[in-house]
Amino acid sequence: DSGVTQTPKHLITATGQRVTLRCSPRSGDLSVYWYQQSLDQGLQFLIQYYNGEERAKGNILERFSAQQFPDLHSELNLSSLELGDSALYFCASSRGVNTEAFFGQGTRLTVV
Amino acid sequence: GEDVEQSLFLSVREGDSSVINCTYTDSSSTYLYWYKQEPGAGLQLLTYIFSNMDMKQDQRLTVLLNKKDKHLSLRIADTQTGDSAIYFCAERNSSASKIIFGSGTRLSIRP
């Protein structure tokens, strides 16, 4: 167990809908990362937060947004969902911005 | 740019050593990681190495880094069936926060 908790584990929703994925980092970790893993794209970095502030942005669509709250948990919001958004979404956390990152078990999103 | 390359598949006999190779392009990479992903599971950090090191050993795992050639390898000694998984190589440089992953190498073990 990495100590990073993601909920829900599975999510099935229809096209056009909006979902929120939640991540609780390891105790003491200030940095949270979001990744998308799909069969054809591999592991794609979406966004990183450090102590509540956006730190780095990757290939995140405009339909997606994230935030990190004062208690350091993070949420990834996906809206106007498309079939192609079906993927595993991973959250990772690390102590600082350049230390090793530990991953949660992921949320499997299926858009039908 | 940043790119990490790995071969997609590796098959080894149980008890043999597995060597998974990775190349990266970012010469300013500071940290290099190996993650393991078992079916239906998340990514487990196996080991990491700093760019000022050549080698790191941890029980059955040995990481070798050739910084000149930008080549990283993971050797698993006495490979067991429980080692079946996808192994991801990843890199990060000190000025960037994101970790860039390779496409993963699927390791299968044959009896």
Short mmCIF file of C-alpha atoms in Angstrom, two decimals:
data_model
loop_
_atom_site.label_atom_id
_atom_site.label_comp_id
_atom_site.label_asym_id
_atom_site.label_seq_id
_atom_site.Cartn_x
_atom_site.Cartn_y
_atom_site.Cartn_z
CA ASP A 1 0.00 0.00 0.00
CA SER A 2 1.55 3.29 -1.16
CA GLY A 3 -0.48 5.44 1.22
CA VAL A 4 -2.10 7.36 -1.64
CA THR A 5 -5.88 6.87 -1.71
CA GLN A 6 -8.02 7.37 -4.77
CA THR A 7 -11.79 7.24 -4.96
CA PRO A 8 -13.78 5.89 -6.59
CA LYS A 9 -11.99 2.79 -7.88
CA HIS A 10 -14.36 2.42 -10.81
CA LEU A 11 -16.68 4.86 -12.51
CA ILE A 12 -19.03 4.32 -15.43
CA THR A 13 -20.73 7.31 -16.92
CA ALA A 14 -22.31 8.53 -20.13
CA THR A 15 -20.89 10.84 -22.76
CA GLY A 16 -21.41 14.50 -22.01
CA GLN A 17 -21.41 13.98 -18.26
CA ARG A 18 -19.07 15.40 -15.62
CA VAL A 19 -17.20 13.43 -12.95
CA THR A 20 -14.90 14.21 -10.06
CA LEU A 21 -12.01 11.99 -9.06
CA ARG A 22 -10.55 12.35 -5.61
CA CYS A 23 -7.07 11.79 -4.28
CA SER A 24 -5.70 11.81 -0.74
CA PRO A 25 -1.90 12.02 -0.71
CA ARG A 26 0.41 10.23 1.70
CA SER A 27 0.64 11.85 5.08
CA GLY A 28 3.14 14.70 4.93
CA ASP A 29 3.31 14.86 1.13
CA LEU A 30 2.74 18.32 -0.29
CA SER A 31 2.86 17.52 -3.98
CA VAL A 32 0.10 15.80 -5.96
CA TYR A 33 0.30 14.65 -9.58
CA TRP A 34 -2.41 13.43 -11.93
CA TYR A 35 -1.72 11.01 -14.78
CA GLN A 36 -3.92 9.43 -17.40
CA GLN A 37 -3.14 5.90 -18.60
CA SER A 38 -4.79 4.73 -21.77
CA LEU A 39 -3.91 1.83 -24.03
CA ASP A 40 -2.83 3.95 -26.96
CA GLN A 41 -1.23 6.91 -25.13
CA GLY A 42 0.56 5.25 -22.24
CA LEU A 43 1.06 7.27 -19.07
CA GLN A 44 0.42 10.93 -19.75
CA PHE A 45 1.19 13.62 -17.21
CA LEU A 46 -1.79 15.90 -16.69
CA ILE A 47 -1.02 18.32 -13.90
CA GLN A 48 0.86 18.79 -10.63
CA TYR A 49 0.04 20.77 -7.51
CA TYR A 50 2.36 21.69 -4.70
CA ASN A 51 0.94 22.91 -1.40
CA GLY A 52 -2.23 24.13 -3.04
CA GLU A 53 -0.64 25.85 -6.03
CA GLU A 54 -0.44 24.59 -9.59
CA ARG A 55 3.18 23.63 -10.21
CA ALA A 56 3.30 22.08 -13.67
CA LYS A 57 0.89 21.39 -16.47
CA GLY A 58 1.06 18.64 -19.05
CA ASN A 59 -1.31 17.37 -21.69
CA ILE A 60 -4.45 18.31 -19.82
CA LEU A 61 -7.52 19.10 -21.90
CA GLU A 62 -9.46 22.30 -21.33
CA ARG A 63 -12.44 20.13 -20.37
CA PHE A 64 -10.40 18.87 -17.42
CA SER A 65 -9.50 20.83 -14.33
CA ALA A 66 -7.97 20.08 -10.97
CA GLN A 67 -7.34 21.67 -7.64
CA GLN A 68 -5.58 20.95 -4.39
CA PHE A 69 -7.36 21.90 -1.20
CA PRO A 70 -5.90 23.28 2.06
CA ASP A 71 -5.95 19.79 3.57
CA LEU A 72 -3.81 18.76 0.55
CA HIS A 73 -6.28 16.38 -1.00
CA SER A 74 -6.87 16.91 -4.69
CA GLU A 75 -9.72 16.55 -7.11
CA LEU A 76 -9.64 16.08 -10.86
CA ASN A 77 -12.77 17.25 -12.64
CA LEU A 78 -13.57 15.86 -16.07
CA SER A 79 -16.44 17.43 -17.98
CA SER A 80 -18.22 16.98 -21.32
CA LEU A 81 -16.92 13.45 -21.27
CA GLU A 82 -16.15 11.65 -24.51
CA LEU A 83 -15.63 7.97 -25.24
CA GLY A 84 -11.93 8.63 -25.65
CA ASP A 85 -11.67 9.83 -22.04
CA SER A 86 -12.08 6.23 -20.89
CA ALA A 87 -8.83 5.43 -19.10
CA LEU A 88 -7.15 4.79 -15.79
CA TYR A 89 -6.52 8.01 -13.91
CA PHE A 90 -3.70 7.89 -11.42
CA CYS A 91 -2.84 10.24 -8.63
CA ALA A 92 0.64 10.30 -7.14
CA SER A 93 2.12 12.24 -4.27
CA SER A 94 5.59 13.21 -3.14
CA ARG A 95 7.13 15.04 -0.22
CA GLY A 96 8.51 17.86 -2.30
CA VAL A 97 8.57 18.80 -5.94
CA ASN A 98 11.57 16.71 -6.91
CA THR A 99 11.38 13.72 -4.62
CA GLU A 100 10.16 10.27 -5.59
CA ALA A 101 6.46 9.93 -6.25
CA PHE A 102 4.14 7.23 -4.94
CA PHE A 103 1.08 6.24 -6.89
CA GLY A 104 -2.44 5.37 -5.86
CA GLN A 105 -4.35 2.40 -7.24
CA GLY A 106 -6.08 4.53 -9.85
CA THR A 107 -9.65 5.24 -10.86
CA ARG A 108 -10.88 3.35 -13.89
CA LEU A 109 -13.21 5.60 -15.83
CA THR A 110 -15.44 4.11 -18.50
CA VAL A 111 -17.45 6.46 -20.66
CA VAL A 112 -20.32 4.81 -22.53
CA GLY B 1 12.66 17.35 -25.80
CA GLU B 2 11.87 14.76 -23.22
CA ASP B 3 11.40 11.20 -24.35
CA VAL B 4 11.82 7.83 -22.70
CA GLU B 5 12.01 4.67 -24.79
CA GLN B 6 11.63 1.04 -23.77
CA SER B 7 11.10 -2.19 -25.61
CA LEU B 8 7.54 -3.45 -25.25
CA PHE B 9 8.06 -7.08 -24.34
CA LEU B 10 10.55 -9.34 -22.58
CA SER B 11 10.20 -13.05 -21.92
CA VAL B 12 12.56 -14.88 -19.58
CA ARG B 13 12.74 -18.33 -18.03
CA GLU B 14 11.96 -18.65 -14.34
CA GLY B 15 15.17 -18.46 -12.34
CA ASP B 16 17.08 -16.55 -14.99
CA SER B 17 17.98 -12.86 -14.79
CA SER B 18 15.81 -10.28 -16.53
CA VAL B 19 17.34 -7.14 -17.95
CA ILE B 20 14.99 -4.34 -18.93
CA ASN B 21 16.53 -1.49 -20.86
CA CYS B 22 15.54 2.14 -21.22
CA THR B 23 16.92 5.14 -23.05
CA TYR B 24 16.10 8.76 -22.41
CA THR B 25 16.83 11.97 -24.24
CA ASP B 26 16.92 14.66 -21.57
CA SER B 27 20.57 15.17 -20.70
CA SER B 28 19.60 17.17 -17.64
CA SER B 29 17.68 14.27 -16.12
CA THR B 30 18.47 14.17 -12.46
CA TYR B 31 16.33 11.35 -11.18
CA LEU B 32 15.57 8.07 -12.91
CA TYR B 33 12.95 5.67 -11.65
CA TRP B 34 11.68 2.15 -12.16
CA TYR B 35 8.03 1.46 -11.47
CA LYS B 36 6.21 -1.88 -11.56
CA GLN B 37 2.57 -2.28 -12.54
CA GLU B 38 0.83 -5.58 -11.95
CA PRO B 39 -2.46 -6.34 -13.75
CA GLY B 40 -5.27 -4.15 -12.47
CA ALA B 41 -3.01 -2.39 -9.99
CA GLY B 42 -1.33 0.94 -9.60
CA LEU B 43 2.30 1.80 -10.11
CA GLN B 44 4.68 0.64 -7.44
CA LEU B 45 7.97 2.49 -7.08
CA LEU B 46 10.66 -0.20 -7.22
CA THR B 47 13.81 1.84 -7.08
CA TYR B 48 15.39 5.06 -8.26
CA ILE B 49 18.84 6.36 -8.99
CA PHE B 50 20.33 9.82 -9.02
CA SER B 51 22.19 10.88 -12.13
CA ASN B 52 25.49 11.15 -10.25
CA MET B 53 25.41 7.40 -9.54
CA ASP B 54 26.42 4.55 -11.83
CA MET B 55 24.81 1.70 -10.03
CA LYS B 56 22.37 0.92 -7.28
CA GLN B 57 21.63 -2.50 -5.85
CA ASP B 58 18.65 -3.44 -3.73
CA GLN B 59 18.25 -7.18 -3.01
CA ARG B 60 17.41 -8.80 -6.37
CA LEU B 61 17.31 -5.49 -8.23
CA THR B 62 20.31 -3.81 -9.81
CA VAL B 63 20.03 -0.50 -11.63
CA LEU B 64 22.79 0.56 -13.99
CA LEU B 65 23.05 4.06 -15.38
CA ASN B 66 25.21 5.08 -18.33
CA LYS B 67 24.79 8.81 -18.33
CA LYS B 68 26.96 9.32 -21.40
CA ASP B 69 24.72 7.08 -23.49
CA LYS B 70 21.56 8.07 -21.58
CA HIS B 71 20.88 4.40 -20.94
CA LEU B 72 19.27 2.91 -17.86
CA SER B 73 18.75 -0.75 -17.11
CA LEU B 74 17.01 -2.79 -14.47
CA ARG B 75 18.29 -6.26 -13.74
CA ILE B 76 16.11 -8.66 -11.78
CA ALA B 77 18.07 -11.63 -10.50
CA ASP B 78 16.45 -15.08 -10.09
CA THR B 79 13.25 -13.98 -11.84
CA GLN B 80 10.10 -15.42 -10.29
CA THR B 81 6.52 -15.72 -11.53
CA GLY B 82 5.57 -12.90 -9.19
CA ASP B 83 7.81 -10.61 -11.20
CA SER B 84 5.38 -10.77 -14.12
CA ALA B 85 4.27 -7.19 -14.66
CA ILE B 86 4.81 -4.10 -16.74
CA TYR B 87 7.95 -2.20 -15.81
CA PHE B 88 8.09 1.53 -16.46
CA CYS B 89 11.21 3.58 -16.73
CA ALA B 90 10.76 7.26 -15.84
CA GLU B 91 12.88 10.36 -15.60
CA ARG B 92 12.71 13.80 -14.07
CA ASN B 93 15.13 16.70 -14.23
CA SER B 94 15.67 19.06 -11.36
CA SER B 95 14.06 22.02 -13.09
CA ALA B 96 10.87 20.21 -14.00
CA SER B 97 8.32 18.76 -11.70
CA LYS B 98 6.69 16.26 -13.99
CA ILE B 99 7.92 12.71 -14.30
CA ILE B 100 8.10 11.42 -17.86
CA PHE B 101 7.35 7.73 -18.33
CA GLY B 102 8.34 5.26 -20.99
CA SER B 103 5.72 3.07 -22.60
CA GLY B 104 6.49 0.17 -20.27
CA THR B 105 8.04 -3.26 -20.82
CA ARG B 106 5.80 -6.25 -20.28
CA LEU B 107 7.84 -8.98 -18.56
CA SER B 108 6.53 -12.50 -18.89
CA ILE B 109 8.01 -15.51 -17.16
CA ARG B 110 8.06 -18.95 -18.73
CA PRO B 111 8.59 -22.17 -16.75
#
